[in-house]
Coordinates of C-alpha atoms in Angstrom, one line a residue:
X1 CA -22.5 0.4 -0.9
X2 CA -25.5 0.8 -2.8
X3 CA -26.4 -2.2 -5.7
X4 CA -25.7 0.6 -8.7
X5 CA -22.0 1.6 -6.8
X6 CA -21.6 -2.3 -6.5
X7 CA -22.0 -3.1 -10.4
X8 CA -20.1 0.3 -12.0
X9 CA -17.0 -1.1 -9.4
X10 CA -17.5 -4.6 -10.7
X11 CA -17.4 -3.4 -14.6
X12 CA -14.3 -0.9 -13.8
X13 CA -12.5 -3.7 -12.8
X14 CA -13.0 -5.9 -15.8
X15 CA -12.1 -2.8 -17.6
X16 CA -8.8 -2.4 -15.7
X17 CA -5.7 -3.0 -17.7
X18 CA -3.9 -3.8 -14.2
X19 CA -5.3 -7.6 -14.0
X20 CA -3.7 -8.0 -10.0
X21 CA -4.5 -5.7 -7.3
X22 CA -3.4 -5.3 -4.1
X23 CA -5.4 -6.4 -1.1
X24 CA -6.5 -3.6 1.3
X25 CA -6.8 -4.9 4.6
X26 CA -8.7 -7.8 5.3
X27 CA -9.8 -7.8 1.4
X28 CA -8.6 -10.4 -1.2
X29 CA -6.2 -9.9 -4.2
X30 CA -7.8 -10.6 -7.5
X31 CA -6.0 -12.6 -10.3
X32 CA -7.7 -13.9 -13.3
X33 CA -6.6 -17.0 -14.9
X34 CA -6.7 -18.7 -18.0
X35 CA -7.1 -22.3 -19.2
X36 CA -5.6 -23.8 -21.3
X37 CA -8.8 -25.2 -23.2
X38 CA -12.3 -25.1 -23.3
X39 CA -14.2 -26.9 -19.9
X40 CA -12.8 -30.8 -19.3
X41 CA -12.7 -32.5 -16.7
X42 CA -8.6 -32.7 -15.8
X43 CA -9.5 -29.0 -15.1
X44 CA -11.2 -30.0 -12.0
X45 CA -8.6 -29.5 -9.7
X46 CA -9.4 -25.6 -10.1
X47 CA -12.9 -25.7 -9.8
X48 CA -12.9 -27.6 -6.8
X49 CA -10.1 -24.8 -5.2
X50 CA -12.9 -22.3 -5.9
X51 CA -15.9 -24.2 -4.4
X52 CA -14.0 -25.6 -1.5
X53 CA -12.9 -22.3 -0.8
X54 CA -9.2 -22.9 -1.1
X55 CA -8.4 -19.7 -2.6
X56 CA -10.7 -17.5 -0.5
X57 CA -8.5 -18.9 2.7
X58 CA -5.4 -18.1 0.7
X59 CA -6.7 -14.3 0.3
X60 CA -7.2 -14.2 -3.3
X61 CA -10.5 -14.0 -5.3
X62 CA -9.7 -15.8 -9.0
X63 CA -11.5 -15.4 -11.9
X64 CA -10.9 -18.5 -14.3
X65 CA -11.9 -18.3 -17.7
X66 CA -11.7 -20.8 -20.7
X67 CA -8.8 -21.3 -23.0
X68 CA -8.3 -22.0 -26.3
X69 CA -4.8 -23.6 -25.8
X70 CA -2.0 -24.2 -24.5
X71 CA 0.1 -21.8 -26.2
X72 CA -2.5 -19.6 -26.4
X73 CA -2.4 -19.8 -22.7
X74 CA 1.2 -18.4 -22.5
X75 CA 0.8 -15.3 -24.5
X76 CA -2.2 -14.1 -23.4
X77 CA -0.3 -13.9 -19.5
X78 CA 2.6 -12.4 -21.7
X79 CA 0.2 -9.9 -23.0
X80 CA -0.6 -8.4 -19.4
X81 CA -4.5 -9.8 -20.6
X82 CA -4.2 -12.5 -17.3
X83 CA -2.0 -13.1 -14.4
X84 CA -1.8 -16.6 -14.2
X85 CA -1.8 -19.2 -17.2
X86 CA -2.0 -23.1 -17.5
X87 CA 0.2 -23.5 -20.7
X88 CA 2.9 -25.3 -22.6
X89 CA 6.1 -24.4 -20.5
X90 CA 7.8 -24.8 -24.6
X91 CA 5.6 -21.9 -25.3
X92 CA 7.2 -20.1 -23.0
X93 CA 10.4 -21.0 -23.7
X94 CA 10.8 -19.8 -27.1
X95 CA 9.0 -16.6 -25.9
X96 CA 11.6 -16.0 -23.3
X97 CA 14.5 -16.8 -26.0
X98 CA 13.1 -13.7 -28.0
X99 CA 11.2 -11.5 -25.5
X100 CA 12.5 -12.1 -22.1
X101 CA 11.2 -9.4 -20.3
X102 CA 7.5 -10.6 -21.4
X103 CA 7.5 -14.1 -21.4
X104 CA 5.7 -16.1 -18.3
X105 CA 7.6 -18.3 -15.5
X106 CA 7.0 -21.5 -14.8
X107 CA 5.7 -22.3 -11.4
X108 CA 4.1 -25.5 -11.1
X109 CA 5.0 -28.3 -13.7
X110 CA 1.4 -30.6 -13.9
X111 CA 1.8 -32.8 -17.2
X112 CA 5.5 -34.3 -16.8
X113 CA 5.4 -36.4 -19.6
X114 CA 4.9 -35.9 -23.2
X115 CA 1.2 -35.2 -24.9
X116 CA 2.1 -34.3 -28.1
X117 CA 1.0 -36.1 -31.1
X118 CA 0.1 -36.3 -34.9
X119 CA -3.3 -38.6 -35.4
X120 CA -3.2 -40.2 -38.4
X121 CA -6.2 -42.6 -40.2
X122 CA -5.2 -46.3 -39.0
X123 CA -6.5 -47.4 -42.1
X124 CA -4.4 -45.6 -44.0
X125 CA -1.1 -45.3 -45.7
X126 CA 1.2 -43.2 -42.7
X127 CA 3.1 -45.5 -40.4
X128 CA 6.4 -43.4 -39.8
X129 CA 6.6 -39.9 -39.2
X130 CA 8.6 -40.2 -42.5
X131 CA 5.2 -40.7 -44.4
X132 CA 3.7 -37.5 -43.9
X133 CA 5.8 -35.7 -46.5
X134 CA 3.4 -34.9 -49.3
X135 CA 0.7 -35.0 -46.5
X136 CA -1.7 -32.4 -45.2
X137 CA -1.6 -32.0 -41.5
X138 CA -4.1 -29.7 -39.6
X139 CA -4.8 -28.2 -36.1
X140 CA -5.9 -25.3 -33.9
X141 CA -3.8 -22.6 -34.4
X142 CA -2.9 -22.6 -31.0
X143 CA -2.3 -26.2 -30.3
X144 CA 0.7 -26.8 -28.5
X145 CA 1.7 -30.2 -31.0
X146 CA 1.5 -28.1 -34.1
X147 CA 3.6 -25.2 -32.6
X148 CA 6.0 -27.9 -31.8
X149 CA 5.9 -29.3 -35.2
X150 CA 9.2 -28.0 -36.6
X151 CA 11.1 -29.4 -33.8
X152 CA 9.5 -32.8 -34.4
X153 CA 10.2 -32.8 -37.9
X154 CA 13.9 -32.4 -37.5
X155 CA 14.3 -34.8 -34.9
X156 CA 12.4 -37.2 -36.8
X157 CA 14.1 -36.9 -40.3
X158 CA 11.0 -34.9 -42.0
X159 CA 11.3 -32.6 -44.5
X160 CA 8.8 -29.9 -43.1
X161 CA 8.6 -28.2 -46.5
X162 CA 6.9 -31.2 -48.0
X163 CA 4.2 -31.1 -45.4
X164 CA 1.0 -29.1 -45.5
X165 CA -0.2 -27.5 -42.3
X166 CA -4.0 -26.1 -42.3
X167 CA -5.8 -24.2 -39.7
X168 CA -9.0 -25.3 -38.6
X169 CA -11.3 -24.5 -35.4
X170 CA -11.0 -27.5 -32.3
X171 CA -14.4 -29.0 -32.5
X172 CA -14.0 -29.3 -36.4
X173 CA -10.5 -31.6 -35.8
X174 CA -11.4 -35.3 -35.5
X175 CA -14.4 -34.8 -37.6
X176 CA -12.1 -33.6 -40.9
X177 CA -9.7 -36.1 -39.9
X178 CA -12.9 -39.1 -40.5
X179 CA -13.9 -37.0 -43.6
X180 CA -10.5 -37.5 -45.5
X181 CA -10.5 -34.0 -45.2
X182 CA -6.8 -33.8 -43.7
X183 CA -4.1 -36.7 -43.3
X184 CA -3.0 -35.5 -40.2
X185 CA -4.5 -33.7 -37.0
X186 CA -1.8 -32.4 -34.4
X187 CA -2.8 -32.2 -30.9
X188 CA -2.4 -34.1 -27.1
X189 CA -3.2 -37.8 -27.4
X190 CA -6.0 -37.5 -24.9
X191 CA -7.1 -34.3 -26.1
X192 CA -8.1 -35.7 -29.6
X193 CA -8.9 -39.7 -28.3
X194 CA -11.9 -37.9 -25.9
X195 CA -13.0 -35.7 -28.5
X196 CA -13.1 -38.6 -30.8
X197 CA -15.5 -40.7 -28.6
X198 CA -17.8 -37.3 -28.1
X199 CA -18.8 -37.8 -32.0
X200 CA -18.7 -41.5 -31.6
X201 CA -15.3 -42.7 -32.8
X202 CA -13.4 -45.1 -30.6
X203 CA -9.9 -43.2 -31.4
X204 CA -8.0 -46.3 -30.1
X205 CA -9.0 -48.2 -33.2
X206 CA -9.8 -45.4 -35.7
X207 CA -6.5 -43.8 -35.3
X208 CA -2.8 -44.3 -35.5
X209 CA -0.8 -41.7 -32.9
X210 CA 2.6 -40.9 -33.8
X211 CA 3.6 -39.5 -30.6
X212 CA 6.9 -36.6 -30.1
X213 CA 8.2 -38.7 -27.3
X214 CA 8.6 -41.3 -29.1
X215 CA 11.2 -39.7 -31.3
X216 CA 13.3 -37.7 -28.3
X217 CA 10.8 -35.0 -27.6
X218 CA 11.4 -36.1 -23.9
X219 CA 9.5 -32.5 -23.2
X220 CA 7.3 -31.3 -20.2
X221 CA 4.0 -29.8 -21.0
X222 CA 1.4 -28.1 -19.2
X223 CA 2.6 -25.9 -16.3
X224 CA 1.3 -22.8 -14.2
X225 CA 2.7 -19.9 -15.6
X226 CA 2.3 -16.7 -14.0
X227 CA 3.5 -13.0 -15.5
X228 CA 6.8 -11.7 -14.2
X229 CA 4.9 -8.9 -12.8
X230 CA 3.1 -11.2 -10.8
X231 CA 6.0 -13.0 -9.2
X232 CA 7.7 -9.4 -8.7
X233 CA 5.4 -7.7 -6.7
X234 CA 3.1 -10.1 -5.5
X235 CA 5.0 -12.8 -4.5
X236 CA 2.5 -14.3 -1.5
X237 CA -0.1 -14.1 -3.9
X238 CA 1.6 -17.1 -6.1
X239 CA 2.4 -19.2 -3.3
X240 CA -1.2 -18.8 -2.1
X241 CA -2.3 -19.5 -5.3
X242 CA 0.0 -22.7 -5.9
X243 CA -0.7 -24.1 -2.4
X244 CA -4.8 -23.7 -2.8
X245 CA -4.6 -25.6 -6.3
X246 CA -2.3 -28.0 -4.6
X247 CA -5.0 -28.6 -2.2
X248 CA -7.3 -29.2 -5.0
X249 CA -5.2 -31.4 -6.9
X250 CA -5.1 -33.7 -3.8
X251 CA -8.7 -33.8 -4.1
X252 CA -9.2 -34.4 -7.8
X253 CA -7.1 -37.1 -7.3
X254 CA -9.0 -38.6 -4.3
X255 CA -12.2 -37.6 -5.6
X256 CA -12.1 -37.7 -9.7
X257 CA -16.4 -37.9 -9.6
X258 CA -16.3 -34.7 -7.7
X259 CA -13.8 -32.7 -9.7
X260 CA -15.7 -33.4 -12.8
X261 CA -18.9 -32.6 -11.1
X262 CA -16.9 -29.0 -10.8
X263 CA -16.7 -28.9 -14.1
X264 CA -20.1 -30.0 -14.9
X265 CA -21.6 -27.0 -12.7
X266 CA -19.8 -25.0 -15.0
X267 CA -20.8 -26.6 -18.5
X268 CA -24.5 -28.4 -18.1
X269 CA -23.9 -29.8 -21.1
X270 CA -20.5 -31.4 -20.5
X271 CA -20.2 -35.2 -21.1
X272 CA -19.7 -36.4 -17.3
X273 CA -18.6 -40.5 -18.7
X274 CA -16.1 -38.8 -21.1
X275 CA -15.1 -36.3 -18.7
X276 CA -14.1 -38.6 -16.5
X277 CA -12.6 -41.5 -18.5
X278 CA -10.8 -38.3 -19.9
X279 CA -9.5 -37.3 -16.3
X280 CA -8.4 -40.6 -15.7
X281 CA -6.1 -40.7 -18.8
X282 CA -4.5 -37.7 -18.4
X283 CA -3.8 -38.3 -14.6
X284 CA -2.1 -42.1 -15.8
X285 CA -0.4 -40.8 -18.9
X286 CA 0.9 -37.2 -18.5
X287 CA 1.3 -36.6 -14.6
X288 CA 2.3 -39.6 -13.8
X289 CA 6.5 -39.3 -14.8
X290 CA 7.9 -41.8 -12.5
X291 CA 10.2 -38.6 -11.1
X292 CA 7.8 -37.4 -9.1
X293 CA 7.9 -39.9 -6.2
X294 CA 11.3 -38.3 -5.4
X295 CA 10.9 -34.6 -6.5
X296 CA 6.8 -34.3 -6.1
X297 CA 3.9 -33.6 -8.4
X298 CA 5.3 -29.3 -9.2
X299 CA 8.6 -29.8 -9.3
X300 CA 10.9 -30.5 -12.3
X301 CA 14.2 -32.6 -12.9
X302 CA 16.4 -29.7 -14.0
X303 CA 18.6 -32.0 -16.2
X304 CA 15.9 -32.7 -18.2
X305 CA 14.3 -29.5 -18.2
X306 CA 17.6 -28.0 -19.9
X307 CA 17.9 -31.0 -21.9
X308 CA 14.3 -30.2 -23.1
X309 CA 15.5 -26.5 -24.2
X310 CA 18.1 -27.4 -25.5
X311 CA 16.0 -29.4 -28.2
X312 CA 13.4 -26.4 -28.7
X313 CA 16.5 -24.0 -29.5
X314 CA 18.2 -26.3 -31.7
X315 CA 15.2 -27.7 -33.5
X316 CA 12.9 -23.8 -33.9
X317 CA 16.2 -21.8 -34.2
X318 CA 15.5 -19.7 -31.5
X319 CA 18.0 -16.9 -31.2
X320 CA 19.7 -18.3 -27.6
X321 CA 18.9 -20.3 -25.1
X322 CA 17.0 -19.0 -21.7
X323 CA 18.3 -20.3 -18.6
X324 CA 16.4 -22.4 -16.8
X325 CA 15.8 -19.9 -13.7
X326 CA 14.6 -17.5 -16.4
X327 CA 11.4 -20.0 -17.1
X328 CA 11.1 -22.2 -14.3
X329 CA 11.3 -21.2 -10.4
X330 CA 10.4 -23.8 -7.8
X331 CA 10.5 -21.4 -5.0
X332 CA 6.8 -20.6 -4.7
X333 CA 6.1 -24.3 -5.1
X334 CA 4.4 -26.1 -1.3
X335 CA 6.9 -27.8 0.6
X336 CA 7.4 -31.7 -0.8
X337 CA 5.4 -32.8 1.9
X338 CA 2.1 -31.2 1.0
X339 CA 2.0 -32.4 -3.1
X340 CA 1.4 -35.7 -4.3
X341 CA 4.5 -37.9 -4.6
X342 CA 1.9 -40.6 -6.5
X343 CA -1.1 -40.2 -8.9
X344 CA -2.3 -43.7 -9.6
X345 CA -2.3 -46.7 -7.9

């Protein structure tokens, strides 16, 4: 194929509405893939499936694209935009409680434990999540904490209509926090202690986190989501997809300097000492639920899964609650054997 045939298929197939494709023979199926932020370095367990060429041996050819959050994540694979998502599984459960038919399934559970957090001043006047009535709170408008925010508020005894909530862009958050310019910023503990130190604030002694887990919000977090036409149609393709990042996981975990050297190839400009310090933190605090060394790092504890809607339904009113087969399946998941059992240590 001549160069000009090469580049008008290339642009008519990221003009395609239909994101998947089938394979002819011997060819691999395209997927395309969305974050669920901008570049960091917990992200390097997909980088390194690409340059390893995990996913080329699994038949598939991924695009992967920045996010701009974990929500945001889920509806864009709701959308038809991308096939695959890594996004807040309590995104897609109050999707699925109004719009079944378009809401994403979870595949592959990565963060077990609870991120979620208001970051308050630790010089100033909020202790209890009690204090923030008469407060002004901000975030992305996507952040997965703020979306979350109602269902905090009851379990914690806030009156949410006494609380401000502003919009602002991600890079802007800890900086308008330091300004006085908000009370509050909403986001994952790590997310905001990382970005903290990029602009030269030690979070840990700046800030106060009033974390959701800390007040029930027992919740899982970030997950692989894929669309529902995905998992119909092109069911190899997930579990080729799951087991290549699984095979990348088991790197990132081995080799952390590598994965955010994946990264780095990516962004030149990326922080590699941040990166990193940031990779280890979110391995130790939100994949590291002590359930996984009897159900593996994937896999959920369905109890607590239902237990974890359950709270979402009551605490957002959502209209009924999904099943949990209607948002999680653990059938395209590796076999036990093959994902980690241990993250640290």
């Amino acid at each position: 194929m001549k160069r000009r045939h090469l580049v008008a298929a290339a642009a008519a197939t990221l003009a395609a509405p239909a994101i998947f494709a089938p394979s002819r023979a011997g060819a691999r199926t395209r997927l395309k893939l969305i974050l669920n932020w901008r570049y960091q370095g917990p992200q390097g367990m997909f980088f390194l499936a690409e340059d390893r060429g995990y996913f080329r041996e699994a038949g598939l050819e991924v695009a992967i694209d920045q996010g701009e959050g974990s929500a945001a994540a889920v509806t864009k694979v709701a959308t038809g935009a991308y096939d695959i998502g890594f996004g807040d599984i309590n995104a897609a459960i109050a999707l699925a409680a109004t719009r079944p038919a378009e809401a994403p399934v979870g595949v592959m559970m990565l963060y077990n434990r609870p991120p979620f957090c208001i970051a308050v001043r630790a010089d100033g006047p909020i202790r209890t999540p009690k204090d923030l009535e008469g407060r002004t709170l901000g975030g992305p408008a996507n952040d997965g904490a703020l979306r979350l925010f109602p269902a905090f508020a009851r379990l914690a005894g806030i009156d949410a209509a006494k609380v401000t909530v502003v919009n602002m862009q991600p890079q802007l958050r800890e900086q308008m926090l330091n300004r006085g310019q908000v009370d509050g910023v909403f986001g994952f503990i790590n997310t905001i202690r990382f970005s903290a130190r990029l602009i030269g604030t030690d979070a840990d002694t700046a800030y106060r986190f009033i974390a959701y887990g800390d007040y029930g919000m027992d919740l899982y977090s970030n997950c692989i989501v894929v669309s529902r036409a995905l998992a119909r149609d092109m069911p190899e393709a997930v579990r080729g997809f799951l087991g290549a990042l699984t095979r990348g996981l088991a790197d990132m975990l081995r080799e952390p300097d590598a994965a955010v050297a994946a990264v780095a190839r990516r962004e030149p400009l990326l922080n590699v000492a941040v990166e990193r310090a940031r990779l280890d933190a979110t391995v130790r605090d939100e994949m590291n639920h002590p359930e996984i060394g009897t159900i593996g790092l994937g896999d959920v504890v369905e109890q607590r899964f239902v237990r974890g809607i359950e709270i979402l339904a009551e605490a957002q009113g959502l209209p009924r609650k999904p099943g949990f087969a209607e948002v999680f399946r653990r059938d395209f998941l590796p076999p036990l054997s093959a994902r980690p059992t241990r993250v640290v240590g």
